[in-house]
Coordinates of C-alpha atoms in Angstrom, one line a residue:
M223 CA 0.2 -0.1 -0.1
D224 CA 0.9 3.8 -0.6
F225 CA 0.0 5.9 2.0
N226 CA 1.3 8.7 0.5
D227 CA -0.8 11.3 -2.0
S228 CA 0.9 11.5 -5.5
P229 CA 1.7 15.2 -7.1
E230 CA -1.3 15.5 -8.8
E231 CA -3.3 14.0 -5.7
A232 CA -1.5 16.7 -3.4
A233 CA -2.3 19.3 -5.8
Y234 CA -5.9 18.1 -5.6
R235 CA -6.3 18.0 -1.7
Q236 CA -4.7 21.3 -1.7
Q237 CA -7.1 23.0 -4.0
V238 CA -10.0 21.1 -1.8
R239 CA -8.5 22.3 1.6
E240 CA -8.4 26.3 0.2
W241 CA -11.7 26.0 -1.5
L242 CA -13.2 24.3 1.8
E243 CA -11.7 27.2 3.9
A244 CA -12.7 29.6 2.1
N245 CA -16.6 28.1 1.5
A246 CA -17.8 25.4 4.4
P247 CA -19.6 27.0 7.1
K248 CA -17.3 27.1 10.6
T249 CA -20.1 25.9 13.4
R250 CA -22.6 23.8 12.9
V251 CA -26.1 24.6 11.7
G252 CA -29.1 22.3 12.3
G253 CA -28.8 18.7 13.8
D254 CA -31.4 16.5 12.0
P255 CA -32.0 16.7 8.6
E256 CA -35.9 16.3 8.8
G257 CA -35.8 19.3 11.2
G258 CA -36.2 22.9 9.3
D259 CA -32.8 24.7 9.9
G260 CA -31.3 21.4 9.3
M261 CA -32.8 20.6 5.8
A262 CA -32.3 24.2 5.1
A263 CA -28.5 24.1 5.7
S264 CA -28.3 20.3 3.9
K265 CA -29.5 22.0 0.3
A266 CA -28.0 25.2 0.8
W267 CA -24.0 23.4 1.5
Q268 CA -25.3 20.7 -1.2
A269 CA -26.0 23.9 -3.5
K270 CA -22.5 25.6 -3.1
K271 CA -20.9 22.1 -3.6
A272 CA -22.8 21.2 -6.9
A273 CA -21.9 25.1 -7.7
A274 CA -18.0 24.9 -8.0
G275 CA -18.1 21.2 -9.1
Y276 CA -17.6 19.2 -5.4
A277 CA -21.0 17.5 -5.1
C278 CA -20.4 14.7 -7.5
I279 CA -16.7 14.0 -8.7
T280 CA -16.5 11.6 -10.7
W281 CA -19.6 12.3 -12.6
P282 CA -19.1 13.7 -15.9
K283 CA -19.1 17.6 -16.6
E284 CA -21.9 17.1 -18.6
W285 CA -23.9 15.8 -15.7
G286 CA -22.5 18.7 -13.3
G287 CA -19.7 16.8 -11.8
Q288 CA -15.2 17.4 -12.7
G289 CA -15.4 13.4 -14.5
G290 CA -12.6 13.6 -11.9
T291 CA -11.2 10.3 -10.4
P292 CA -13.0 7.8 -7.2
V293 CA -9.3 9.0 -5.2
Q294 CA -10.3 12.9 -5.9
N295 CA -13.5 11.8 -4.6
V296 CA -11.9 10.4 -1.3
I297 CA -9.7 13.0 -0.7
F298 CA -12.8 15.5 -0.9
S299 CA -14.8 13.5 1.7
Q300 CA -11.5 13.3 4.4
E301 CA -11.1 17.2 3.8
E302 CA -14.2 17.7 4.7
A303 CA -15.2 15.5 7.4
K304 CA -12.6 18.0 9.2
Y305 CA -15.9 20.9 9.1
P306 CA -19.2 20.5 11.1
I307 CA -21.0 20.5 7.9
P308 CA -25.0 19.8 7.7
G309 CA -26.5 16.9 7.5
N310 CA -26.2 14.6 3.8
P311 CA -30.0 13.4 3.0
F312 CA -28.3 13.3 -0.2
Q313 CA -26.6 10.2 0.1
I314 CA -28.7 7.6 -1.2
G315 CA -29.7 9.4 -4.4
L316 CA -26.6 10.6 -5.3
G317 CA -24.8 7.5 -4.1
M318 CA -27.4 5.1 -5.4
C319 CA -30.4 6.0 -6.7
V320 CA -29.3 8.1 -8.9
P321 CA -26.7 6.3 -10.5
T322 CA -28.2 4.0 -11.7
V323 CA -31.0 6.2 -13.4
M324 CA -28.8 7.5 -14.9
T325 CA -27.3 3.9 -16.4
F326 CA -30.8 2.6 -16.9
A327 CA -33.4 5.7 -17.7
D328 CA -33.7 7.6 -20.9
E329 CA -31.7 11.0 -22.1
E330 CA -35.8 12.9 -20.9
T331 CA -35.4 11.5 -17.7
K332 CA -32.0 12.3 -17.0
K333 CA -31.9 15.6 -18.1
R334 CA -35.1 16.3 -15.5
F335 CA -34.1 14.2 -13.0
V336 CA -30.1 14.6 -12.6
G337 CA -29.5 18.5 -12.3
P338 CA -32.1 18.7 -9.3
A339 CA -30.6 15.6 -7.1
L340 CA -27.0 17.0 -7.8
R341 CA -27.8 20.9 -6.3
G342 CA -30.0 19.4 -3.7
E343 CA -33.4 20.6 -4.8
E344 CA -35.0 16.9 -5.1
I345 CA -34.1 13.8 -2.6
W346 CA -34.2 10.3 -3.3
S347 CA -35.0 7.4 -1.3
Q348 CA -34.1 3.7 -2.4
L349 CA -37.7 1.3 -2.1
F350 CA -36.0 -2.6 -1.6
S351 CA -36.8 -3.7 1.4
E352 CA -39.7 -6.0 2.1
P353 CA -41.9 -7.0 5.9
S354 CA -41.5 -10.7 4.8
G355 CA -38.1 -10.3 3.0
G356 CA -35.4 -9.3 4.9
S357 CA -31.9 -8.6 3.1
D358 CA -33.3 -10.9 0.5
V359 CA -34.1 -8.0 -2.1
A360 CA -35.3 -10.8 -4.5
A361 CA -38.1 -11.6 -2.4
S362 CA -40.2 -8.9 -2.7
R363 CA -43.6 -9.2 -3.1
T364 CA -44.6 -6.0 -4.2
K365 CA -46.4 -6.0 -7.4
A366 CA -46.2 -4.2 -10.9
E367 CA -49.4 -5.1 -13.1
R368 CA -50.0 -3.1 -16.6
A369 CA -53.1 -1.4 -16.4
P370 CA -56.0 -3.0 -17.4
D371 CA -57.1 0.1 -19.9
G372 CA -54.3 -0.9 -22.3
S373 CA -52.1 2.0 -21.6
G374 CA -49.3 0.8 -20.7
D375 CA -49.3 2.0 -17.9
W376 CA -48.5 -0.1 -14.6
I377 CA -50.4 -0.3 -11.0
I378 CA -48.4 -0.9 -8.4
N379 CA -49.1 -2.2 -4.7
G380 CA -47.4 -3.5 -1.8
Q381 CA -45.0 -2.4 1.2
K382 CA -41.2 -1.8 1.5
V383 CA -39.8 -1.4 5.4
W384 CA -36.3 0.5 6.3
T385 CA -36.7 2.9 4.1
T386 CA -34.1 5.5 4.9
G387 CA -35.3 9.6 4.6
A388 CA -38.8 8.7 2.6
Q389 CA -40.6 11.1 4.9
F390 CA -39.1 14.2 3.1
S391 CA -38.3 12.4 0.0
D392 CA -39.5 13.4 -3.8
F393 CA -38.2 10.4 -5.7
G394 CA -37.6 7.2 -5.2
I395 CA -36.6 4.0 -7.3
V396 CA -38.8 0.6 -6.2
I397 CA -38.4 -2.7 -7.1
T398 CA -41.1 -4.9 -8.0
R399 CA -42.6 -8.5 -8.6
T400 CA -43.9 -8.4 -12.3
S401 CA -43.6 -12.0 -13.3
P402 CA -44.3 -14.3 -10.5
D403 CA -44.3 -17.6 -13.1
K404 CA -40.7 -17.0 -13.7
P405 CA -37.8 -17.5 -10.5
K406 CA -37.8 -14.6 -8.0
H407 CA -34.3 -13.1 -9.5
K408 CA -35.4 -13.6 -12.7
G409 CA -39.6 -12.0 -12.6
L410 CA -38.9 -8.5 -11.1
T411 CA -38.8 -4.7 -12.3
M412 CA -37.4 -1.3 -11.2
F413 CA -39.8 1.3 -11.6
W414 CA -38.9 5.8 -10.4
V415 CA -42.3 6.6 -8.8
D416 CA -43.1 10.4 -7.2
M417 CA -43.4 10.0 -3.1
K418 CA -45.4 12.6 -3.2
D419 CA -48.4 10.3 -5.2
P420 CA -51.4 10.3 -3.1
G421 CA -51.3 6.5 -3.4
V422 CA -47.6 6.3 -1.9
E423 CA -48.1 6.3 2.4
V424 CA -45.0 6.9 4.2
K425 CA -45.0 6.5 8.0
P426 CA -42.3 6.6 9.9
I427 CA -41.1 4.2 12.4
H428 CA -39.5 5.6 16.1
Q429 CA -36.4 4.3 16.6
M430 CA -35.1 3.7 20.2
S431 CA -32.3 6.7 19.4
G432 CA -34.8 9.2 18.5
G433 CA -34.9 9.6 15.7
S434 CA -37.4 8.2 12.8
G435 CA -35.0 7.5 10.1
F436 CA -36.0 4.6 8.9
N437 CA -39.8 4.5 7.0
E438 CA -42.8 2.0 6.1
V439 CA -43.8 2.7 3.2
F440 CA -47.5 1.6 1.5
F441 CA -48.5 1.5 -2.8
T442 CA -51.9 1.9 -3.3
D443 CA -52.7 1.7 -6.8
V444 CA -49.7 3.6 -7.8
R445 CA -49.9 4.3 -11.5
V446 CA -46.8 4.8 -13.1
K447 CA -46.0 5.2 -17.2
D448 CA -43.8 3.0 -18.7
S449 CA -41.2 5.4 -19.5
Q450 CA -40.7 5.4 -15.8
R451 CA -39.2 2.0 -16.3
L452 CA -35.4 1.2 -15.4
G453 CA -34.2 -1.4 -17.6
A454 CA -36.3 -4.1 -19.3
V455 CA -39.4 -5.8 -18.2
D456 CA -38.6 -8.6 -15.5
E457 CA -34.6 -7.6 -15.1
G458 CA -34.8 -5.8 -12.6
W459 CA -32.3 -8.0 -10.8
K460 CA -29.6 -6.7 -13.0
V461 CA -30.7 -3.0 -12.0
S462 CA -30.7 -3.5 -8.2
L463 CA -27.3 -4.9 -8.4
V464 CA -26.0 -1.7 -9.8
T465 CA -28.0 -0.2 -7.5
L466 CA -26.7 -2.6 -4.5
M467 CA -22.5 -2.1 -5.4
N468 CA -23.0 1.5 -4.7
E469 CA -24.7 0.9 -1.5
R470 CA -22.1 -1.5 -0.3
L471 CA -19.8 1.9 -0.8
A472 CA -21.8 4.3 0.2
V473 CA -23.3 3.1 3.7
G474 CA -20.6 2.4 6.4
G475 CA -17.9 3.9 8.0
Q476 CA -17.7 5.2 11.3
T477 CA -20.7 7.4 13.3
G478 CA -20.8 7.9 16.9
A479 CA -18.6 7.9 19.4
G480 CA -14.8 6.3 18.8
W481 CA -12.3 4.3 21.1
Q482 CA -10.5 7.7 21.2
Q483 CA -13.5 9.5 23.2
F484 CA -14.0 6.3 24.8
L485 CA -10.5 6.1 26.5
E486 CA -10.5 9.7 27.6
A487 CA -13.9 9.2 29.1
A488 CA -12.8 5.8 31.1
R489 CA -9.5 8.7 32.4
K490 CA -12.1 10.2 34.0
T491 CA -14.4 8.0 35.0
P492 CA -13.4 6.6 38.3
G493 CA -12.9 3.0 39.3
L494 CA -13.8 0.8 41.8
D495 CA -10.6 1.3 43.8
G496 CA -10.9 5.0 43.6
G497 CA -8.7 5.3 40.8
S498 CA -9.7 5.8 36.8
A499 CA -11.5 3.5 35.7
L500 CA -8.8 2.9 32.4
K501 CA -7.3 0.8 35.5
D502 CA -9.4 -2.0 35.1
G503 CA -7.6 -5.2 32.9
A504 CA -10.7 -6.3 31.5
L505 CA -11.9 -2.4 30.6
R506 CA -8.3 -1.9 28.7
E507 CA -8.7 -5.5 27.1
K508 CA -11.8 -4.1 25.0
L509 CA -10.4 -0.8 24.7
A510 CA -7.3 -2.5 23.1
D511 CA -9.4 -4.4 20.5
W512 CA -10.9 -1.8 19.3
Y513 CA -8.1 0.2 18.3
V514 CA -6.9 -2.7 16.6
Q515 CA -10.1 -3.0 15.1
A516 CA -9.8 0.5 14.0
E517 CA -6.3 0.4 12.4
G518 CA -7.6 -2.5 10.6
L519 CA -10.6 -0.9 8.9
K520 CA -8.2 2.4 8.3
H521 CA -5.4 -0.2 6.6
T522 CA -8.3 -1.5 4.6
R523 CA -9.5 1.6 3.5
N524 CA -5.7 2.4 2.1
R525 CA -5.8 -0.5 0.6
T526 CA -9.0 1.0 -1.3
M527 CA -7.7 4.0 -2.0
T528 CA -4.3 2.8 -3.2
A529 CA -6.4 0.8 -5.9
L530 CA -8.4 3.9 -6.8
S531 CA -5.5 5.7 -7.4
R532 CA -4.1 3.2 -9.8
G533 CA -7.0 3.4 -11.6
Q534 CA -8.4 0.0 -10.2
T535 CA -12.6 -0.9 -9.1
P536 CA -11.9 -2.2 -5.2
G537 CA -13.5 -5.3 -4.3
P538 CA -15.9 -7.0 -2.2
E539 CA -13.8 -6.3 0.9
S540 CA -15.3 -2.9 1.4
S541 CA -18.2 -5.3 3.1
I542 CA -15.3 -5.0 5.7
G543 CA -15.8 -1.9 6.9
K544 CA -19.5 -1.4 8.0
I545 CA -19.7 -5.3 9.7
I546 CA -16.6 -4.1 12.0
S547 CA -17.7 -0.6 12.8
A548 CA -21.3 -1.0 13.4
V549 CA -20.8 -4.1 16.2
Q550 CA -18.4 -1.6 17.7
M551 CA -20.5 1.1 17.7
Q552 CA -22.7 -1.0 19.5
E553 CA -20.8 -2.7 22.1
L554 CA -18.2 0.5 22.4
G555 CA -21.2 2.4 23.4
N556 CA -22.8 -1.0 26.0
T557 CA -19.5 -0.9 27.2
A558 CA -19.3 3.2 27.9
I559 CA -22.9 4.0 29.3
E560 CA -21.7 0.5 32.0
M561 CA -19.0 2.6 32.9
L562 CA -20.7 5.4 33.9
D563 CA -22.1 2.9 36.3
Q564 CA -25.7 5.5 37.5
Y565 CA -24.6 8.0 35.7
G566 CA -24.9 6.2 32.3
I567 CA -28.8 6.5 32.7
I568 CA -28.7 10.0 31.9
D569 CA -29.1 10.6 28.4
D570 CA -29.8 14.4 28.3
P571 CA -27.0 15.7 24.9
E572 CA -26.4 18.7 27.4
L573 CA -25.9 16.3 30.7
A574 CA -24.4 13.1 29.6
S575 CA -20.8 12.9 28.8
L576 CA -19.8 13.6 25.2
N577 CA -23.6 15.0 24.5
G578 CA -24.6 11.5 24.6
A579 CA -22.5 10.1 22.1
F580 CA -22.1 6.8 23.7
H581 CA -26.0 6.7 23.8
F582 CA -26.2 7.2 20.6
S583 CA -23.9 5.3 19.9
L584 CA -26.1 1.9 21.5
M585 CA -29.1 2.9 20.1
F586 CA -28.5 3.8 16.7
G587 CA -25.8 1.0 16.3
P588 CA -29.0 -1.7 15.4
G589 CA -29.9 0.3 13.0
L590 CA -26.8 0.6 11.5
R591 CA -26.1 -3.1 11.3
I592 CA -29.4 -3.9 9.2
A593 CA -28.8 -0.8 6.9
G594 CA -27.1 -1.7 3.4
G595 CA -27.1 -5.0 4.5
T596 CA -27.5 -7.2 7.8
D597 CA -24.2 -8.5 9.2
E598 CA -25.5 -11.9 7.9
I599 CA -25.0 -11.1 4.3
L600 CA -22.0 -9.2 4.5
R601 CA -20.4 -11.6 6.1
N602 CA -21.7 -14.1 3.3
I603 CA -20.2 -11.6 0.8
I604 CA -17.1 -11.7 2.4
A605 CA -16.9 -15.6 3.0
E606 CA -18.1 -16.3 -0.7
R607 CA -16.2 -13.4 -2.2
V608 CA -12.9 -12.7 -0.7
L609 CA -12.1 -15.9 1.0
G610 CA -13.5 -17.7 -1.6
L611 CA -15.6 -20.2 0.4
P612 CA -18.6 -22.2 -0.9
G613 CA -22.2 -20.5 -1.3
D614 CA -25.3 -21.4 0.7
I615 CA -26.8 -24.2 -1.3
R616 CA -30.3 -22.4 -2.9
V617 CA -32.6 -24.7 -2.8
D618 CA -35.1 -22.2 -4.5
K619 CA -33.3 -21.0 -7.7
D620 CA -35.3 -22.3 -10.2
V621 CA -38.6 -22.3 -8.6
P622 CA -41.4 -20.1 -9.9
F623 CA -41.8 -17.7 -7.4
K624 CA -45.7 -18.4 -7.0
D625 CA -44.7 -21.6 -6.0
M626 CA -42.3 -20.5 -3.0
P627 CA -44.5 -20.4 0.2
S628 CA -43.9 -16.6 0.4
G629 CA -44.6 -16.1 -2.9
R630 CA -48.0 -15.6 -2.8

C-alpha cells in the first residue's frame, strides 16, 4: 500500500483545502435533516458544492461533476469531514438512486432528474426491503401489473420497510414483482416513482435512538408510466445489482463515539478502587480490541484508496468496513454506559458525557447493522467473494416465485 498522495493528488488536496477554508461552515447549523433549519442548511451546502463541481466529483462534466477520479472524491470527503458540515440527506439519492437512473433511464428522464438531485433541490430514497423479505431483495412481493385500460401503464401495490429518508424524499426507485411465474431473480422490474403520489403512504418508524430515519412505505394502486421503468421488464435484478454495488460503498464508516472518546472518558471516570476506570484490566482489553479493529479498518480503507489511485476497482472487501464499525459502535456504547454506572442512564445531551454520543452509539448501532446489508449478508459476501468459501445451497433458485411459500 502507498499511504502518500501522488504529486497530482497532493495538488488536488491543497485545492480542496483552500476551497473548503473559504466556503465551508465554521459552526454547525441544525442537526436532524428532518428539521427545518437542518434541511435548509443541508440544501444550501449541497448547492454550494454543486456550483463548484464538488457535489459529485466523479460524474461527467455534462452532468455537473468534474469528470474526476474516485480517489479525488475520497480526498474531498476526507477534507470535508474536518468541518462542521450539516447532515447529508442526499447520500442515498446521489450514491445509489440517481446513478441507477443515469445508467438505465432515457435521456429525457436523466435531464429532468440529475441536475436537481445534484444541487440538492430534490431528494431520493431506495425502496427495496420488505417485511417478509429481510435482506433478500429478490424476495420482493410488491406487485407491478399492467393497467387494464391498455395504456401500457403499470399499477403498483405493496409495502416496503426500513426505507431511509422516505418522509422527506421527492422521488424513489422501487423494485417490484412483475412475473410471479418466473424464479424470484428473473421476474423483477424496477421503476422510479413520485413519493408525493397520493397512493404512496409513508409512516416513519420511531427508533430507540429517538430518531425516525427508517420508514414503512405503502403503495396502493400507484400508477406509473412505462417510461418510468428502469431497465427491461423482468430484468430488475440486474438493475438492482448496480444499485447494491453503489450501496456497499455509500453505507458504512464510523459514526458516533470512537475508541479515542472512550479512552478519554475512562480516564475521567472513577473505578472500583477509587482510581481511574482505565486501570481495570478487562476494560483495557476491550479498548485494545477496538484500537486494533480501528487500525485494521483504516488500513483496509488505505487499500481501497491505493486501488482507486491506480485506476483499479475495489473488490468486495469494502463489506468489511460496515460489519466491523457497526458492531464496534454498539459494543463501545454499551460498555461506556456500563462504565459510567448510575450516570450512564442520563441521556440528555446537555448533561450526558460527550453530549450523549455513547447513548447514540448504543441505540443507533442495531439500525446500522441492518442498513446497507445485514451482518449475515455481509459475512456471506466476505466468505464467498473474499475468502473463496463455498456458497450457500439455494433450493429456490429455479422455483417459480408463485410456488414458493411466501410468493403468494
